[in-house]
Coordinates of C-alpha atoms in Angstrom, one line a residue:
M66 CA 243.8 101.2 154.9
E67 CA 247.1 102.2 153.3
S68 CA 249.4 99.4 152.3
I69 CA 252.5 98.9 154.5
V70 CA 255.8 99.8 152.9
Y71 CA 258.9 98.3 154.2
P72 CA 262.5 99.4 153.7
P73 CA 264.4 97.5 151.0
G74 CA 265.2 93.9 152.0
V75 CA 262.9 93.9 155.0
R76 CA 260.3 91.0 155.1
D77 CA 256.7 91.4 156.1
L78 CA 256.2 91.9 159.9
S79 CA 252.4 91.4 159.9
E80 CA 252.6 87.7 159.2
D81 CA 251.9 85.2 162.0
I82 CA 255.4 83.9 162.6
S83 CA 257.4 82.6 165.6
T84 CA 259.1 84.9 168.0
D85 CA 262.6 84.0 166.7
D86 CA 261.6 84.8 163.1
L87 CA 259.9 88.0 164.3
V88 CA 263.1 89.1 166.1
R89 CA 265.2 88.4 163.0
R90 CA 262.9 90.4 160.7
L91 CA 262.8 93.3 163.2
K92 CA 266.6 93.3 163.3
E93 CA 266.6 93.6 159.5
C94 CA 264.1 96.5 159.8
A95 CA 266.1 98.2 162.5
Q96 CA 269.3 97.9 160.5
A97 CA 267.6 99.3 157.4
F98 CA 266.3 102.4 159.2
Q99 CA 269.6 102.9 160.9
S100 CA 271.3 103.3 157.6
M101 CA 268.7 105.8 156.2
A102 CA 269.4 109.5 156.0
Q103 CA 267.0 112.1 157.5
D104 CA 266.3 113.9 154.3
E105 CA 265.3 110.8 152.3
E106 CA 262.5 111.5 149.9
N107 CA 259.0 110.4 150.8
A108 CA 259.8 109.5 154.4
H109 CA 256.1 109.7 155.2
R110 CA 255.5 106.5 153.3
Y111 CA 256.7 104.6 156.4
E112 CA 253.8 106.0 158.5
P113 CA 251.7 102.8 158.0
L114 CA 254.6 100.7 159.2
A115 CA 255.0 103.1 162.2
H116 CA 251.3 102.5 163.2
L117 CA 251.8 98.8 162.8
L118 CA 254.7 98.8 165.2
I119 CA 252.6 100.4 168.0
S120 CA 249.9 97.8 167.7
E121 CA 249.1 95.6 170.7
R122 CA 250.9 92.6 169.1
F123 CA 254.3 94.4 169.3
L124 CA 254.0 96.6 172.4
E125 CA 252.6 93.9 174.6
H126 CA 254.8 91.1 173.2
K127 CA 256.3 88.8 175.8
S128 CA 259.8 89.1 174.3
R129 CA 262.0 92.0 175.5
D130 CA 264.1 91.8 172.3
V131 CA 260.9 92.5 170.4
H132 CA 260.2 95.5 172.5
L133 CA 263.7 96.9 172.1
L134 CA 263.8 96.4 168.4
V135 CA 260.4 98.0 167.9
A136 CA 261.5 101.0 170.0
C137 CA 264.7 101.4 167.8
C138 CA 262.6 101.1 164.6
I139 CA 260.1 103.7 165.8
A140 CA 262.9 106.1 167.0
D141 CA 264.5 105.9 163.6
I142 CA 261.2 106.6 161.8
F143 CA 261.0 109.7 164.0
R144 CA 264.5 110.6 162.8
V145 CA 263.8 109.9 159.2
S146 CA 260.5 111.8 159.3
A147 CA 261.8 114.8 161.1
P148 CA 260.6 117.5 161.6
D149 CA 257.2 115.9 160.9
A150 CA 256.1 113.2 163.4
P151 CA 254.6 109.9 162.2
Y152 CA 251.9 110.1 164.8
K153 CA 249.2 112.7 165.3
D154 CA 246.9 111.2 168.0
E155 CA 247.7 112.4 171.5
K156 CA 246.9 109.0 173.1
Q157 CA 249.3 107.2 170.7
I158 CA 252.0 109.8 171.3
K159 CA 251.7 109.5 175.1
M160 CA 251.6 105.7 174.9
L161 CA 254.7 105.6 172.7
L162 CA 256.7 108.0 174.9
E163 CA 255.9 105.8 178.0
F164 CA 257.0 102.8 175.9
F165 CA 260.4 104.6 175.2
I166 CA 260.9 105.3 178.9
D167 CA 260.2 101.7 179.8
Q168 CA 262.8 100.5 177.2
L169 CA 265.5 102.8 178.6
E170 CA 265.4 100.8 181.8
G171 CA 267.7 98.4 180.0
L172 CA 270.6 100.9 180.4
R173 CA 270.8 100.1 184.1
N174 CA 272.6 96.8 183.3
P175 CA 275.8 97.4 181.4
D176 CA 276.4 93.6 181.2
N177 CA 273.2 93.1 179.2
P178 CA 274.1 91.7 175.7
A179 CA 271.7 94.2 174.2
F180 CA 273.3 97.2 176.0
K181 CA 274.7 98.7 172.8
R182 CA 271.2 98.7 171.2
Y183 CA 269.7 100.4 174.3
F184 CA 272.5 102.9 174.2
Y185 CA 271.7 103.6 170.5
L186 CA 268.1 104.1 171.3
L187 CA 268.9 106.7 174.0
E188 CA 271.3 108.5 171.7
N189 CA 268.8 108.6 168.9
L190 CA 266.1 110.0 171.1
S191 CA 268.5 112.6 172.4
V192 CA 269.7 113.7 168.9
V193 CA 266.2 114.0 167.4
K194 CA 264.8 115.5 170.6
T195 CA 261.9 113.1 170.3
F196 CA 260.5 113.8 173.7
N197 CA 260.0 117.5 172.8
I198 CA 256.8 116.3 171.1
C199 CA 255.3 115.9 174.6
F200 CA 254.9 119.7 174.7
D201 CA 251.8 119.2 172.6
L202 CA 250.2 116.9 175.2
E203 CA 247.8 118.3 177.8
D204 CA 249.4 116.4 180.7
C205 CA 253.0 116.3 179.6
Q206 CA 254.3 117.0 183.1
I207 CA 253.7 113.4 184.1
T208 CA 255.6 112.0 181.2
V209 CA 258.5 114.5 181.6
C210 CA 258.8 113.8 185.3
R211 CA 258.8 110.1 184.7
L212 CA 261.6 110.4 182.1
F213 CA 263.8 112.4 184.5
K214 CA 263.3 109.8 187.2
Q215 CA 264.3 107.1 184.8
M216 CA 267.4 108.9 183.7
F217 CA 268.5 109.4 187.3
K218 CA 268.0 105.6 187.8
I219 CA 270.0 104.4 184.8
I220 CA 273.1 106.6 185.1
N221 CA 276.0 104.5 186.2
D222 CA 279.8 104.2 186.0
H223 CA 279.8 102.4 182.7
Q224 CA 280.7 105.0 180.0
F225 CA 279.6 107.6 182.5
L226 CA 280.9 110.7 180.7
K227 CA 279.4 109.7 177.4
L228 CA 276.1 108.6 179.0
Q229 CA 275.9 111.8 181.0
R230 CA 276.4 114.0 177.9
I231 CA 273.7 112.2 176.0
I232 CA 271.2 112.3 178.9
V233 CA 271.9 116.0 179.4
D234 CA 271.3 116.7 175.7
L235 CA 268.0 114.7 176.0
L236 CA 266.7 116.4 179.2
C237 CA 267.8 120.0 179.0
P238 CA 265.6 121.0 176.0
L239 CA 262.6 119.7 178.1
I240 CA 263.4 122.6 180.5
N241 CA 264.9 125.2 178.3
E242 CA 262.1 125.0 175.7
A243 CA 259.2 124.5 178.0
D244 CA 256.6 127.2 178.6
V245 CA 256.1 126.1 182.2
I246 CA 258.4 124.0 184.5
P247 CA 256.4 121.9 186.9
A248 CA 257.3 122.1 190.6
G249 CA 257.4 118.3 190.7
L250 CA 260.2 118.3 188.2
I251 CA 262.2 120.8 190.2
N252 CA 261.8 118.7 193.3
I253 CA 263.0 115.6 191.4
I254 CA 266.2 117.4 190.4
F255 CA 266.7 118.9 193.9
N256 CA 266.4 115.6 195.6
H257 CA 269.4 114.3 193.7
I258 CA 271.8 117.1 194.8
I259 CA 271.3 116.6 198.5
D260 CA 271.5 113.6 200.9
P261 CA 270.4 110.8 201.0
K262 CA 270.3 110.5 197.2
K263 CA 273.5 112.5 196.8
T264 CA 275.5 109.9 198.7
D265 CA 273.5 106.9 197.5
N266 CA 274.0 107.7 193.8
K267 CA 276.9 110.1 193.1
N268 CA 276.5 109.8 189.4
A269 CA 272.9 110.9 189.5
C270 CA 274.0 113.9 191.7
I271 CA 276.6 114.9 189.1
L272 CA 274.0 114.6 186.4
A273 CA 271.5 116.8 188.3
Q274 CA 274.2 119.4 188.9
E275 CA 275.1 119.5 185.2
I276 CA 271.4 119.8 184.2
L277 CA 271.0 122.8 186.6
R278 CA 274.1 124.5 185.1
K279 CA 272.9 124.0 181.6
T280 CA 269.4 125.3 182.4
S281 CA 270.1 128.0 184.9
S282 CA 268.8 130.8 182.7
S283 CA 265.4 129.0 182.3
I284 CA 265.0 127.4 185.7
G285 CA 266.4 130.3 187.8
T286 CA 263.1 132.1 188.1
Y287 CA 261.4 129.0 189.3
V288 CA 264.1 128.3 191.8
Q289 CA 263.8 131.8 193.3
A290 CA 260.0 131.3 193.5
Y291 CA 260.5 128.0 195.2
F292 CA 262.7 129.5 197.9
T293 CA 260.5 132.6 198.3
N294 CA 257.5 130.4 198.9
E295 CA 259.5 128.4 201.5
F296 CA 260.8 131.4 203.3
Y297 CA 257.4 133.1 203.6
L298 CA 255.3 130.2 204.7
G299 CA 255.9 131.2 208.3
K300 CA 257.5 127.9 209.3
P301 CA 261.1 127.5 210.4
V302 CA 263.8 126.9 207.8
S303 CA 264.4 123.1 207.4
K304 CA 267.8 121.4 207.1
R305 CA 266.8 120.2 203.7
L306 CA 266.2 123.7 202.5
C307 CA 269.6 124.9 203.8
D308 CA 271.3 121.9 202.1
L309 CA 269.6 123.0 198.9
I310 CA 270.8 126.5 199.3
Y311 CA 274.4 125.4 199.9
E312 CA 274.5 123.0 196.9
L313 CA 272.7 125.4 194.5
H314 CA 275.0 128.3 195.5
F315 CA 278.1 126.4 194.3
I316 CA 276.4 125.0 191.2
N317 CA 275.4 128.5 190.1
C318 CA 275.6 131.4 192.5
G319 CA 273.6 133.6 190.2
M320 CA 270.5 131.5 190.8
M321 CA 270.8 132.1 194.6
A322 CA 271.6 135.9 194.4
F323 CA 268.1 136.7 195.6
V324 CA 268.1 134.0 198.3
I325 CA 271.4 134.5 200.1
P326 CA 270.6 137.9 201.6
Q327 CA 267.4 136.5 203.1
L328 CA 269.6 134.2 205.3
E329 CA 270.8 137.3 207.3
G330 CA 267.4 137.6 209.0
K331 CA 267.2 133.9 209.7
L332 CA 270.5 134.1 211.5
K333 CA 268.8 136.3 214.1
S334 CA 265.7 134.1 214.4
S335 CA 264.3 133.6 217.9
D336 CA 263.9 129.9 217.1
E337 CA 267.1 128.2 218.4
E338 CA 266.8 125.2 216.0
E339 CA 266.3 127.4 213.0
R340 CA 269.2 129.6 214.0
E341 CA 271.4 126.5 214.4
I342 CA 270.5 125.1 210.9
V343 CA 271.0 128.5 209.1
T344 CA 274.3 129.2 211.0
E345 CA 275.6 125.8 209.8
V346 CA 274.8 126.4 206.2
V347 CA 276.2 129.9 206.2
A348 CA 279.4 128.7 207.9
R349 CA 279.8 126.0 205.2
M350 CA 279.3 128.5 202.4
F351 CA 281.7 131.1 203.9
S352 CA 284.4 128.5 204.8
D353 CA 284.3 126.5 201.5
K354 CA 287.7 126.3 199.8
K355 CA 286.5 128.0 196.6
S356 CA 284.2 130.5 198.3
N357 CA 284.4 134.3 197.7
M358 CA 281.4 135.0 199.9
I359 CA 283.4 136.9 202.6
E360 CA 284.2 139.7 200.1
E361 CA 280.8 139.5 198.3
N362 CA 278.5 139.4 201.3
K363 CA 280.0 141.7 204.0
S364 CA 276.7 142.2 205.8
L365 CA 275.9 138.5 206.0
W366 CA 279.5 137.8 207.1
T367 CA 279.1 140.3 210.0
S368 CA 275.9 138.7 211.1
F369 CA 277.5 135.3 211.0
L370 CA 280.5 136.3 213.1
A371 CA 278.0 137.5 215.8
R372 CA 276.8 133.9 216.1
F373 CA 280.1 132.9 217.7
N374 CA 278.8 134.6 220.8
D375 CA 275.3 133.2 220.5
I376 CA 273.4 132.3 223.7
S377 CA 273.0 128.8 222.4
A378 CA 275.9 126.4 222.8
K379 CA 274.7 124.4 219.7
V380 CA 274.9 127.6 217.5
R381 CA 278.4 128.4 218.9
L382 CA 279.4 124.8 218.1
C383 CA 278.2 125.2 214.5
C384 CA 280.5 128.2 214.2
V385 CA 283.7 126.8 215.6
Q386 CA 283.5 123.5 213.7
Y387 CA 284.4 125.3 210.5
V388 CA 287.2 127.3 212.0
N389 CA 289.9 125.0 210.4
N390 CA 288.6 125.9 206.9
F391 CA 288.7 129.6 207.6
L392 CA 292.3 129.4 208.8
L393 CA 293.4 127.2 205.9
Y394 CA 291.5 128.7 203.0
H395 CA 290.6 132.2 204.0
P396 CA 293.6 134.0 205.6
E397 CA 291.8 137.3 205.2
S398 CA 289.5 136.2 208.0
E399 CA 292.3 135.3 210.4
T400 CA 292.2 138.4 212.5
E401 CA 288.4 138.3 213.1
V402 CA 288.3 134.5 213.6
T403 CA 291.3 134.6 216.0
E404 CA 289.7 137.2 218.2
L405 CA 286.4 135.2 218.4
L406 CA 288.3 132.0 219.2
R407 CA 289.8 133.8 222.2
Q408 CA 286.4 133.7 223.9
R409 CA 285.4 130.3 222.7
Y410 CA 288.6 128.7 224.1
H411 CA 287.1 129.7 227.5
D412 CA 283.5 128.8 226.6
T413 CA 281.4 127.6 229.5
D414 CA 280.3 124.6 227.4
E415 CA 283.0 121.9 227.3
D416 CA 281.7 120.6 224.0
V417 CA 282.5 123.9 222.4
R418 CA 286.0 124.1 224.0
L419 CA 286.6 120.5 222.7
K420 CA 285.5 121.3 219.2
V421 CA 287.6 124.5 219.1
T422 CA 290.6 122.4 220.1
S423 CA 290.0 119.6 217.6
T424 CA 289.4 122.0 214.7
I425 CA 292.5 124.0 215.4
F426 CA 294.6 120.8 215.4
S427 CA 292.9 119.7 212.2
A428 CA 294.0 122.9 210.5
A429 CA 297.5 122.7 211.9
K430 CA 297.9 119.1 210.7
E431 CA 297.3 120.3 207.1
N432 CA 299.4 123.5 207.4
I433 CA 301.2 124.6 210.6
K434 CA 301.7 128.0 209.1
C435 CA 298.1 128.9 209.6
I436 CA 298.5 128.8 213.4
N437 CA 299.5 132.2 214.8
D438 CA 301.0 133.0 218.3
T439 CA 297.6 133.9 219.8
I440 CA 296.1 130.5 218.8
L441 CA 299.2 128.7 220.0
F442 CA 298.9 130.4 223.4
H443 CA 295.4 129.1 223.8
M444 CA 296.4 125.7 222.6
K445 CA 298.8 125.5 225.6
E446 CA 296.1 126.7 228.0
R447 CA 293.7 123.9 227.0
M448 CA 296.4 121.4 228.0
L449 CA 295.5 122.3 231.6
D450 CA 291.7 122.4 231.1
T451 CA 289.5 121.3 234.0
K452 CA 288.0 118.5 231.9
F453 CA 290.2 115.4 231.0
R454 CA 288.8 114.9 227.6
I455 CA 289.8 118.4 226.6
R456 CA 293.3 118.0 228.1
K457 CA 293.6 114.7 226.3
E458 CA 292.6 116.3 222.9
S459 CA 295.1 119.1 223.5
L460 CA 298.0 116.9 224.6
L461 CA 297.5 114.4 221.8
G462 CA 297.1 117.3 219.3
V463 CA 300.4 119.0 220.1
A464 CA 302.2 115.7 220.4
K465 CA 301.1 114.6 217.0
L466 CA 302.1 117.9 215.5
Y467 CA 305.5 117.5 217.0
K468 CA 305.8 114.0 215.6
Q469 CA 304.6 115.1 212.2
Y470 CA 306.6 118.3 211.7
V471 CA 309.7 117.6 213.8
L472 CA 310.4 113.9 214.0
D473 CA 308.9 112.5 210.7
S474 CA 309.7 115.4 208.4
E475 CA 312.6 115.0 206.0
Y476 CA 313.3 118.7 206.3
V477 CA 312.6 120.4 209.6
D478 CA 311.7 124.0 209.3
P479 CA 313.6 125.9 212.0
A480 CA 310.7 128.2 212.6
T481 CA 308.3 125.3 213.0
E482 CA 310.7 123.5 215.3
K483 CA 310.9 126.6 217.5
L484 CA 307.2 127.0 217.4
L485 CA 306.7 123.4 218.8
S486 CA 309.7 123.4 221.1
F487 CA 307.4 123.6 224.1
V488 CA 305.7 120.3 223.4
K489 CA 308.1 117.9 225.2
D490 CA 308.2 119.8 228.5
K491 CA 304.5 120.7 228.5
V492 CA 303.4 117.2 227.9
L493 CA 305.6 115.8 230.6
Y494 CA 304.4 118.4 233.1
N495 CA 301.0 116.8 232.9
Y496 CA 302.4 113.7 234.6
Y497 CA 302.1 115.8 237.8
Q498 CA 298.3 115.8 237.5
S499 CA 296.6 113.9 240.3
T500 CA 294.6 111.5 238.1
L501 CA 295.9 108.3 236.7
E502 CA 294.2 109.0 233.4
D503 CA 296.6 111.9 232.9
K504 CA 299.6 109.7 233.8
F505 CA 298.5 106.9 231.5
L506 CA 298.0 109.5 228.7
V507 CA 301.5 111.0 229.1
E508 CA 303.1 107.6 229.1
R509 CA 301.3 106.7 225.9
I510 CA 302.3 110.0 224.2
L511 CA 305.9 109.5 225.3
H512 CA 306.1 106.1 223.5
T513 CA 304.0 106.9 220.5
C514 CA 304.8 110.6 219.6
L515 CA 307.9 111.9 221.5
V516 CA 310.1 108.9 221.2
P517 CA 308.1 106.7 218.8
Y518 CA 308.4 103.0 219.6
Q519 CA 307.9 102.0 216.0
T520 CA 311.1 103.6 214.7
C521 CA 314.2 101.5 214.2
M522 CA 316.5 100.9 217.2
E523 CA 319.3 103.1 216.1
K524 CA 317.1 106.1 215.4
R525 CA 315.0 105.5 218.5
M526 CA 318.1 105.6 220.8
K527 CA 319.2 108.8 219.1
L528 CA 315.8 110.3 219.6
L529 CA 315.8 109.2 223.2
Y530 CA 319.2 110.9 223.8
Q531 CA 318.1 114.1 222.1
F532 CA 314.8 114.0 224.0
Y533 CA 316.5 113.6 227.4
C534 CA 319.1 116.3 226.7
T535 CA 316.6 118.9 225.6
I536 CA 313.9 118.7 228.3
D537 CA 314.1 120.9 231.4
D538 CA 314.6 119.7 235.0
R539 CA 310.9 119.5 235.8
A540 CA 310.2 117.5 232.8
A541 CA 313.2 115.2 233.4
R542 CA 311.9 114.4 236.9
A543 CA 308.5 113.4 235.3
F544 CA 310.3 111.3 232.7
K545 CA 312.3 109.4 235.5
E546 CA 309.0 108.9 237.4
I547 CA 307.5 107.3 234.3
L548 CA 310.4 104.9 234.0
R549 CA 310.3 104.2 237.8
N550 CA 306.6 103.5 237.8
Q551 CA 306.9 101.2 234.8
K552 CA 309.6 99.2 236.5
H553 CA 307.6 99.1 239.7
M554 CA 304.6 97.7 237.9
R555 CA 306.7 95.0 236.2
S556 CA 308.1 94.0 239.6
L557 CA 304.6 93.8 241.1
T558 CA 303.4 91.6 238.2
I559 CA 306.4 89.3 238.4
G560 CA 305.9 89.0 242.1
L561 CA 302.3 88.0 241.5
L562 CA 303.4 85.3 239.1
E563 CA 305.9 84.0 241.5
I564 CA 303.3 83.7 244.3
I565 CA 300.9 81.9 241.9
Q566 CA 303.6 79.3 241.3
Q567 CA 304.2 78.7 245.0
K568 CA 302.6 75.8 247.0
R569 CA 302.7 77.4 250.4
S570 CA 299.6 77.4 252.6
E571 CA 299.5 81.2 252.9
K572 CA 299.5 81.6 249.1
K573 CA 295.9 82.8 249.0
K574 CA 296.5 85.7 251.4
L575 CA 299.8 86.7 249.7
L576 CA 298.0 86.6 246.3
E577 CA 295.1 88.8 247.5
A578 CA 297.5 91.4 248.9
K579 CA 299.5 91.5 245.7
I580 CA 296.4 91.8 243.6
K581 CA 295.1 94.7 245.7
T582 CA 298.4 96.5 245.3
I583 CA 298.2 96.2 241.5
A584 CA 294.5 97.1 241.3
R585 CA 295.0 100.2 243.4
S586 CA 297.8 101.4 241.1
K587 CA 295.5 101.1 238.1
Q588 CA 292.1 102.1 239.5
V589 CA 290.6 98.8 238.3
S590 CA 288.7 96.0 239.9
E591 CA 290.7 93.3 241.8
N592 CA 288.9 90.6 239.8
A593 CA 290.8 91.8 236.7
T594 CA 293.9 89.8 237.6
L595 CA 292.3 86.7 239.3
S596 CA 292.1 84.8 236.0
L597 CA 295.9 84.4 236.1
N598 CA 295.6 81.8 238.9
D599 CA 294.7 78.8 236.8
R600 CA 296.0 79.6 233.3
R601 CA 299.5 78.3 232.7
Q602 CA 299.8 79.6 229.2
I603 CA 299.1 83.2 230.3
K604 CA 301.6 82.9 233.1
R605 CA 304.3 81.6 230.8
L606 CA 303.7 84.4 228.3
F607 CA 303.7 87.0 231.1
L608 CA 307.1 85.9 232.2
L609 CA 308.5 86.0 228.7
V610 CA 307.2 89.5 228.2
L611 CA 308.3 90.9 231.6
L612 CA 311.8 89.4 232.2
L613 CA 313.7 91.1 229.4
R614 CA 315.5 87.9 228.5
V615 CA 314.6 87.5 224.9
P616 CA 315.2 89.6 221.7
C617 CA 312.6 91.9 220.4
H618 CA 311.8 89.9 217.2
F619 CA 311.0 86.8 219.4
L620 CA 309.1 88.9 221.9
M621 CA 306.7 90.5 219.4
P622 CA 304.6 87.5 218.5
K623 CA 304.4 86.4 222.2
L624 CA 303.2 89.8 223.2
V625 CA 300.5 89.8 220.5
E626 CA 299.4 86.3 221.6
L627 CA 299.2 87.4 225.2
C628 CA 297.2 90.6 224.5
Q629 CA 294.8 88.7 222.2
T630 CA 294.2 86.1 225.0
L631 CA 293.6 88.7 227.7
A632 CA 291.5 90.9 225.4
K633 CA 288.8 88.4 225.0
D634 CA 287.2 89.6 228.2
R635 CA 288.6 93.0 229.0
P636 CA 290.3 94.5 225.9
A637 CA 290.9 98.0 227.2
L638 CA 292.2 96.8 230.6
S639 CA 294.5 94.2 229.0
K640 CA 296.0 96.9 226.7
L641 CA 296.6 99.2 229.7
K642 CA 298.1 96.4 231.7
M643 CA 300.6 95.6 229.0
E644 CA 301.5 99.2 228.3
R645 CA 302.5 99.7 231.9
T646 CA 304.2 96.5 232.6
A647 CA 305.7 95.0 229.4
A648 CA 309.2 95.6 228.1
T649 CA 307.5 96.5 224.9
I650 CA 304.5 98.6 224.0
Y651 CA 301.5 97.2 222.3
S652 CA 299.5 99.4 219.9
G653 CA 296.6 97.1 219.3
S654 CA 298.0 96.0 215.9
K655 CA 300.5 93.2 215.5
K656 CA 303.4 95.5 215.9
C657 CA 305.5 95.8 219.1
S658 CA 308.9 97.3 220.0
Y659 CA 311.1 97.8 223.0
T660 CA 310.5 100.7 225.3
Y661 CA 313.2 101.9 227.7
D662 CA 314.2 100.1 230.9
F663 CA 316.8 102.0 232.9
Q664 CA 317.9 99.8 235.8

């Protein structure tokens, strides 16, 4: 057996010494190797020491510090001995590579006192390309896959960019220089660019994306084979597969040049679920902000547009939910998309009509200029839809746009103001609808969007004056009706409180009659107001809120207290009650302000 040669100043490691002494000697050894240059003469003389370090005594030692220091020493021996390896036996090499992977687990905890040494180990393995030696092993795929899994686990926010660069330099050669890339390795990488792992570990996702970019020329053939195999298995395309297509297309569109055209046939699949899944991924790719696919894939674009008229409501829904992106980021598609929306605004499925409405307002919120006259016309139509939830979406949508671009904007664009000039009148017209839901909605929009209650008193009165002077006669009548109803509800509630305070024998009958009147006006159960009878604190607060005898700054906390007390049992009802009867409006937060009470 060859005698073991140690670097200068390093004491014997083969002696039977305590763990603390062993750690100290290993630190000396690690420091000595760290300072050695790669081209030092007779580097092979440290091979006996390298074999000592992989003995059972060191690799199975109970101390983690011993494991880490041994790993650092061996990694440096690889560096000093390069390009020759200090080990020839395949079993030893595999055992050592597995040992390295185990030690890299320490990088998961940046607070570990030994983190810098773990970092040095990783950097050393990356620079020397130590893991490339596994190409000489028969079952190297297992080791390579385990290394990739470990790297995706340890990546974290701590020194993320530096750590990512080192890991990429470590892993990419294992793909670029490999004769064969195992399917298991491709799946490991793919799993980190789609949910749930994409969301759970964003750093690992970024790492996987960078690896795919750096290895696209080598891995591209295997990716194409992967998708070809999936497409021709005869089973419907899965959501996972479509998510992969989307992500890979924007990582490197060249890798997917063979795959994208195959989606055209899937858009016409007889399987509704498959058609829906493929339509969604195609819509995402076409509508993406940085996408050039409309120009590059005309045939696929035409096939996608046909899905707007698909027999399945779910497929039509997939199409319209990305309309906002088309209007915002792809003006070249405006004519075609607008024409298709004309039909979807009148879709027989109310979910589709609702989605069209919400996506249009989503786009207008970001840029009102993307809304043309045709789209605006249909927006107005939906304010009179047969379904309340669509009317609600439309009314709230136009009202919020009016508030955003006309009331809250420092500079009001005359063209935009003219475009939205219809809002005040059209919203108030809906007060003539027969349902109380519509009336409540109009009242709420009036106080939150048209004359916002949260603005200061001076500005609010100016807005109220301008509002009243610019609405037409029909809208003005609706506005007066709102004020009249609000005053009537306050009077009814005050009358209810007065009856409760009386001690007359017929009090019960009077109380029941008053409660029925209030309940009918709100379409709610009569039991909703019965709790007032024996709760003095609530009665006191109600009188303060209703009688208009205290300043706003004093009234605000009282209204909050009252709403919180009532909301314990019926939060939605109590909020509605206060909105219709109080001299202030309550938004659900701890902010209140006067509304308008014309006597």
